[in-house]
Amino acid sequence: IADMAGSATTTEFRWKPPPQPQPPTQQQNISDSDSDSGSDSDNNHQQNRHNDLSNSIFKAYLDCHSSSSPSSLDLSKIQSFLSSSSSGAVSCLICLERIKRTDPTWSCTSSCFAVFHLFCIQNWARQCLDVHAALAVTRPSTETEPVWNCPKCRSSYLKSKIPSRYLCYCGKEEDPPADNPWILPHSCGEVCERGLSNNCGHRCLLLCHPGPCASCPKLVKSKCFCGGVEDVRRCGHKLFSCGDVCDKVLDCEIHSCREICHDGECPPCRERAVYRCCCGKVEEEKDCCERVFRCEGSCESKLNCGKHVCERGCHAGECGLCPYQGKRSCPCGKKFYQGLSCDVAAPLCGGTCDKVLGCGYHRCPERCHRGACLETCRIVVTKSCRCGGTKKQVPCRQDVVCERKCQRMRGCGKHPCRRRCCDGQCPPCSEICGKKLKCRNHKCQSPCHRGQCAPCPIMVSISCACGHTRFEVPCGTENNQRPPRCRKLCNITPLCRHGQIQKPHKCHYGACPPCRLPCDEEYPCGHKCKLRCHGPRPPPNREFILKPTKKMLNVHVESTPGSPCPRCPELVWRPCVGHHLAAERMMVCSDKTQFACDNLCGNPLPCGNHYCSFTCHPLEIKSSSLDKRSESCEKCELRCQKERSPKCQHPCPRRCHPEDCPPCKTLVKRSCHCGAMVHAFECIEYNTLSEQEQSKARSCRGPCHSVHLQRSVVVRCKCLTLKKEWLCKDVQAAHRATGSDPKDVQKNHFGVGLLPCDSNCKSKQQMAESVLQQRNVKEIEEKEEPSGKNATKRRKRRERGQDIKETSRLQKLTVAAKKVVMVVMLIAVLVAVSYYGYKGILWLSDWMNEVEEQRQKSRRYPRI
């Protein structure tokens, strides 16, 4: 406003929408017939922008005044209309249809901001005038010109004020353009310039708007109510209170007003004091404004005649002259007497009284008398009742009322008068209309009337889910409205694991949008779930329903539980159960099945000397909760093949074992140097001796005979195929050349292996070694194994185990064969049953059809 103090208030209140198109808001129902409808996104954008701008426009001006001041109330109404208009919620209260931008309209300028279709308000005004004319025929009206009322605020308008043209809100432009998106619908977009209501001489500086104009914002100099302070104020609120004591002289002209500076006249003086009554006989404590009062006693002062006393009550001033002095008359006033003393009563004239009685028609028939005449007239006259249907002779004082009920229709035209003996002036109908209004929610509570009922005065508030954003619409149009788009954020706490990082969304009805972030829940294997978040969801808000049913109120909606993550779908390389190199497979991480490759196990046996020869199998035994237990490596059944320490020719008699071999206790025969004597030693004892000690131990300590060195000795190859004769000394030299002592060589092996084998004797050599080894093993086993019953029992157990293995395989084969046969038989039985059952059903249906045909024939041709 041009003259408003403060640049912020001025610029905000003179606001015009920015040069951007403003299509209809999201609250407007978009139809094909609406040429000015836009997309929903544009509607939402326009409504949010309009709410922000309207709040910023009116906030500065509303802050200058209290919430109860008339100016703030008018501005709040204008703001409410602008918000509802921008949201597309403006509806005609007469037809309850939405007002479009292209519809001709009329707005009330008295006290409400209601907007109506031009055609609807014209019909409304004509109906009101017709009702007024119908009532004027039966009941004369004092009004010079008939009036019609606004459907909402009931303000009266003359017949000449019936709108005949489509004007803008301020009335300056006819047929305002509807295709201009920069101005308010049905507005010219110019300054209003209507004269303000308080006749201050200024004009409205708002843009063209509906309803009454706000108070004048001009700055003028004005004094407070008491006149003590002069200040610059808005012209619409130039009357103000300074807040000091009024201090004006009161009506008593003694005391001054002690109230705070106020509007209007000062209150009566309330100073307390003792005052006398008018006659001076009584003293009472009274307020200063009640200091002049009269007591309840009579005056009783002597009149000027000195014979009579004043019969008046307590009064101020003189009592006056005696009423019995001078010219007097008889009680009826027909005869006068002169010169009578005041203490002598006037004599009666003896004529008829002839004074008019209380009925106003007859006179008193008695003789002249003192005192009052008869109170009631007893003269019998012929009277008619009020409706004129009955005549009767009754005393004059008595009224005649008949029992006939008035059958005239009252002003409503629906209910008869039904009043006994009505005089023709039937009272207005006292019944309640009770018709259902156009809103279909309430009934008319006005007295029964003609014509259309007034629109429903109730406004329905439509709010968002959180209740922060709301607007009001007339009752009956709420079913066509949409909830307002709230700019506040949704206050429902997310329940999934992304609640802290989830993108916030705006207030809404119904369920919150699903979380679109990846789950990222970590599996026990270490991978993360890559699906979209499937965690729990909070309970949804109620749906947008203005009138929820009781059942909906009692329903307790719980949160939606989240679904667990599926099994890990990642592909990983997994080794075989034997953990062999280059035997890995690509498998799903959640698939815990194990596989065996085609390689040998190769795992070291517990003996530490050999490796498992089974095919790939689990290396460790699984838990006992599983049905199948994994295989273990084989048990080593070979003989020990370790080299003994100290080194000797005898093999270890034990089976393969991880620890060191026991000391060799085998007896070794050694001959003396001369060959005359043979000594027996334990192998461990003999081998632990040095060469000198061995030669001493072998010595027979007798005379040496060296003739045997010239003897011939048969020398053989390893397979004992070739043989030759060598001298003994040559044989001993050959044994020494091979690294063995000739003295340690046994007699049956002396000279064996010194000849090289040819091609014919290699196979024989191998066969001989195997046979020799088997013999040695059998000999050792016979030595170790106990003889008698124990040996036979162990052999029997081994034989039984082999038999059990063979029988178990046969049993498995037989059981499998039996299962196959049972399955084949079951399938055959099912096929047979289904086939013959189907045939039976067909036969049964045919039989029932034949029976039905026979029944119908018997009904058509019954026996006579």
PDB file of N, CA and C in Angstrom, residues 1 14 38 57 94 152 185 237 273 361 422-423 436 457 618 682 714 722 762 822:
ATOM      1  N   ILE A   1       0.864  -1.171   0.000  1.00  0.00           N
ATOM      2  CA  ILE A   1       0.000   0.000   0.000  1.00  0.00           C
ATOM      3  C   ILE A   1       0.901   1.222   0.000  1.00  0.00           C
ATOM      4  N   ARG A  14       1.148  -4.739  -1.675  1.00  0.00           N
ATOM      5  CA  ARG A  14       0.889  -4.344  -3.061  1.00  0.00           C
ATOM      6  C   ARG A  14       1.376  -5.426  -4.020  1.00  0.00           C
ATOM      7  N   GLY A  38      -4.800 -27.924 -15.845  1.00  0.00           N
ATOM      8  CA  GLY A  38      -3.399 -28.211 -16.111  1.00  0.00           C
ATOM      9  C   GLY A  38      -2.994 -29.536 -15.538  1.00  0.00           C
ATOM     10  N   ILE A  57       2.832 -12.178   2.370  1.00  0.00           N
ATOM     11  CA  ILE A  57       2.137 -10.907   2.107  1.00  0.00           C
ATOM     12  C   ILE A  57       1.392 -10.444   3.348  1.00  0.00           C
ATOM     13  N   ILE A  94     -25.108 -22.281  -3.766  1.00  0.00           N
ATOM     14  CA  ILE A  94     -26.483 -22.536  -4.193  1.00  0.00           C
ATOM     15  C   ILE A  94     -26.588 -23.869  -4.929  1.00  0.00           C
ATOM     16  N   LYS A 152     -25.514 -16.564   2.146  1.00  0.00           N
ATOM     17  CA  LYS A 152     -24.628 -16.959   3.234  1.00  0.00           C
ATOM     18  C   LYS A 152     -24.753 -16.052   4.441  1.00  0.00           C
ATOM     19  N   PRO A 185      -8.695 -15.392 -10.681  1.00  0.00           N
ATOM     20  CA  PRO A 185      -9.886 -15.597 -11.505  1.00  0.00           C
ATOM     21  C   PRO A 185     -11.002 -14.633 -11.122  1.00  0.00           C
ATOM     22  N   HIS A 237      -7.921   2.696  11.943  1.00  0.00           N
ATOM     23  CA  HIS A 237      -7.792   2.466  13.382  1.00  0.00           C
ATOM     24  C   HIS A 237      -7.243   3.720  14.057  1.00  0.00           C
ATOM     25  N   ALA A 273     -20.589   8.021  49.433  1.00  0.00           N
ATOM     26  CA  ALA A 273     -20.747   9.063  50.457  1.00  0.00           C
ATOM     27  C   ALA A 273     -22.148   8.933  51.050  1.00  0.00           C
ATOM     28  N   TYR A 361     -67.127   2.675  26.063  1.00  0.00           N
ATOM     29  CA  TYR A 361     -68.346   2.853  25.269  1.00  0.00           C
ATOM     30  C   TYR A 361     -69.541   3.292  26.121  1.00  0.00           C
ATOM     31  N   CYS A 422     -59.331 -17.138  14.837  1.00  0.00           N
ATOM     32  CA  CYS A 422     -58.263 -16.258  14.348  1.00  0.00           C
ATOM     33  C   CYS A 422     -58.879 -15.002  13.744  1.00  0.00           C
ATOM     34  N   ASP A 423     -58.265 -13.876  13.946  1.00  0.00           N
ATOM     35  CA  ASP A 423     -58.769 -12.607  13.434  1.00  0.00           C
ATOM     36  C   ASP A 423     -58.287 -12.307  12.027  1.00  0.00           C
ATOM     37  N   LYS A 436     -33.814 -31.464   3.854  1.00  0.00           N
ATOM     38  CA  LYS A 436     -32.411 -31.752   3.709  1.00  0.00           C
ATOM     39  C   LYS A 436     -31.794 -30.725   2.777  1.00  0.00           C
ATOM     40  N   PRO A 457     -24.685 -23.279   6.277  1.00  0.00           N
ATOM     41  CA  PRO A 457     -23.684 -22.297   6.713  1.00  0.00           C
ATOM     42  C   PRO A 457     -22.411 -22.919   7.266  1.00  0.00           C
ATOM     43  N   PRO A 618      36.152 -86.472   2.269  1.00  0.00           N
ATOM     44  CA  PRO A 618      36.400 -85.461   3.312  1.00  0.00           C
ATOM     45  C   PRO A 618      37.559 -85.852   4.205  1.00  0.00           C
ATOM     46  N   GLU A 682      72.997-110.609  19.278  1.00  0.00           N
ATOM     47  CA  GLU A 682      71.828-109.794  18.934  1.00  0.00           C
ATOM     48  C   GLU A 682      72.265-108.707  17.964  1.00  0.00           C
ATOM     49  N   VAL A 714      81.111-121.616  -4.508  1.00  0.00           N
ATOM     50  CA  VAL A 714      80.182-121.420  -5.621  1.00  0.00           C
ATOM     51  C   VAL A 714      79.617-119.991  -5.522  1.00  0.00           C
ATOM     52  N   LEU A 722      72.720-118.173 -12.607  1.00  0.00           N
ATOM     53  CA  LEU A 722      74.108-118.408 -13.012  1.00  0.00           C
ATOM     54  C   LEU A 722      74.939-118.797 -11.803  1.00  0.00           C
ATOM     55  N   LYS A 762      66.591-112.017 -15.152  1.00  0.00           N
ATOM     56  CA  LYS A 762      66.045-110.880 -14.410  1.00  0.00           C
ATOM     57  C   LYS A 762      64.660-111.192 -13.846  1.00  0.00           C
ATOM     58  N   MET A 822       7.682-102.232  -6.769  1.00  0.00           N
ATOM     59  CA  MET A 822       6.541-101.643  -6.075  1.00  0.00           C
ATOM     60  C   MET A 822       6.065-100.358  -6.755  1.00  0.00           C
TER      61      MET A 822
END
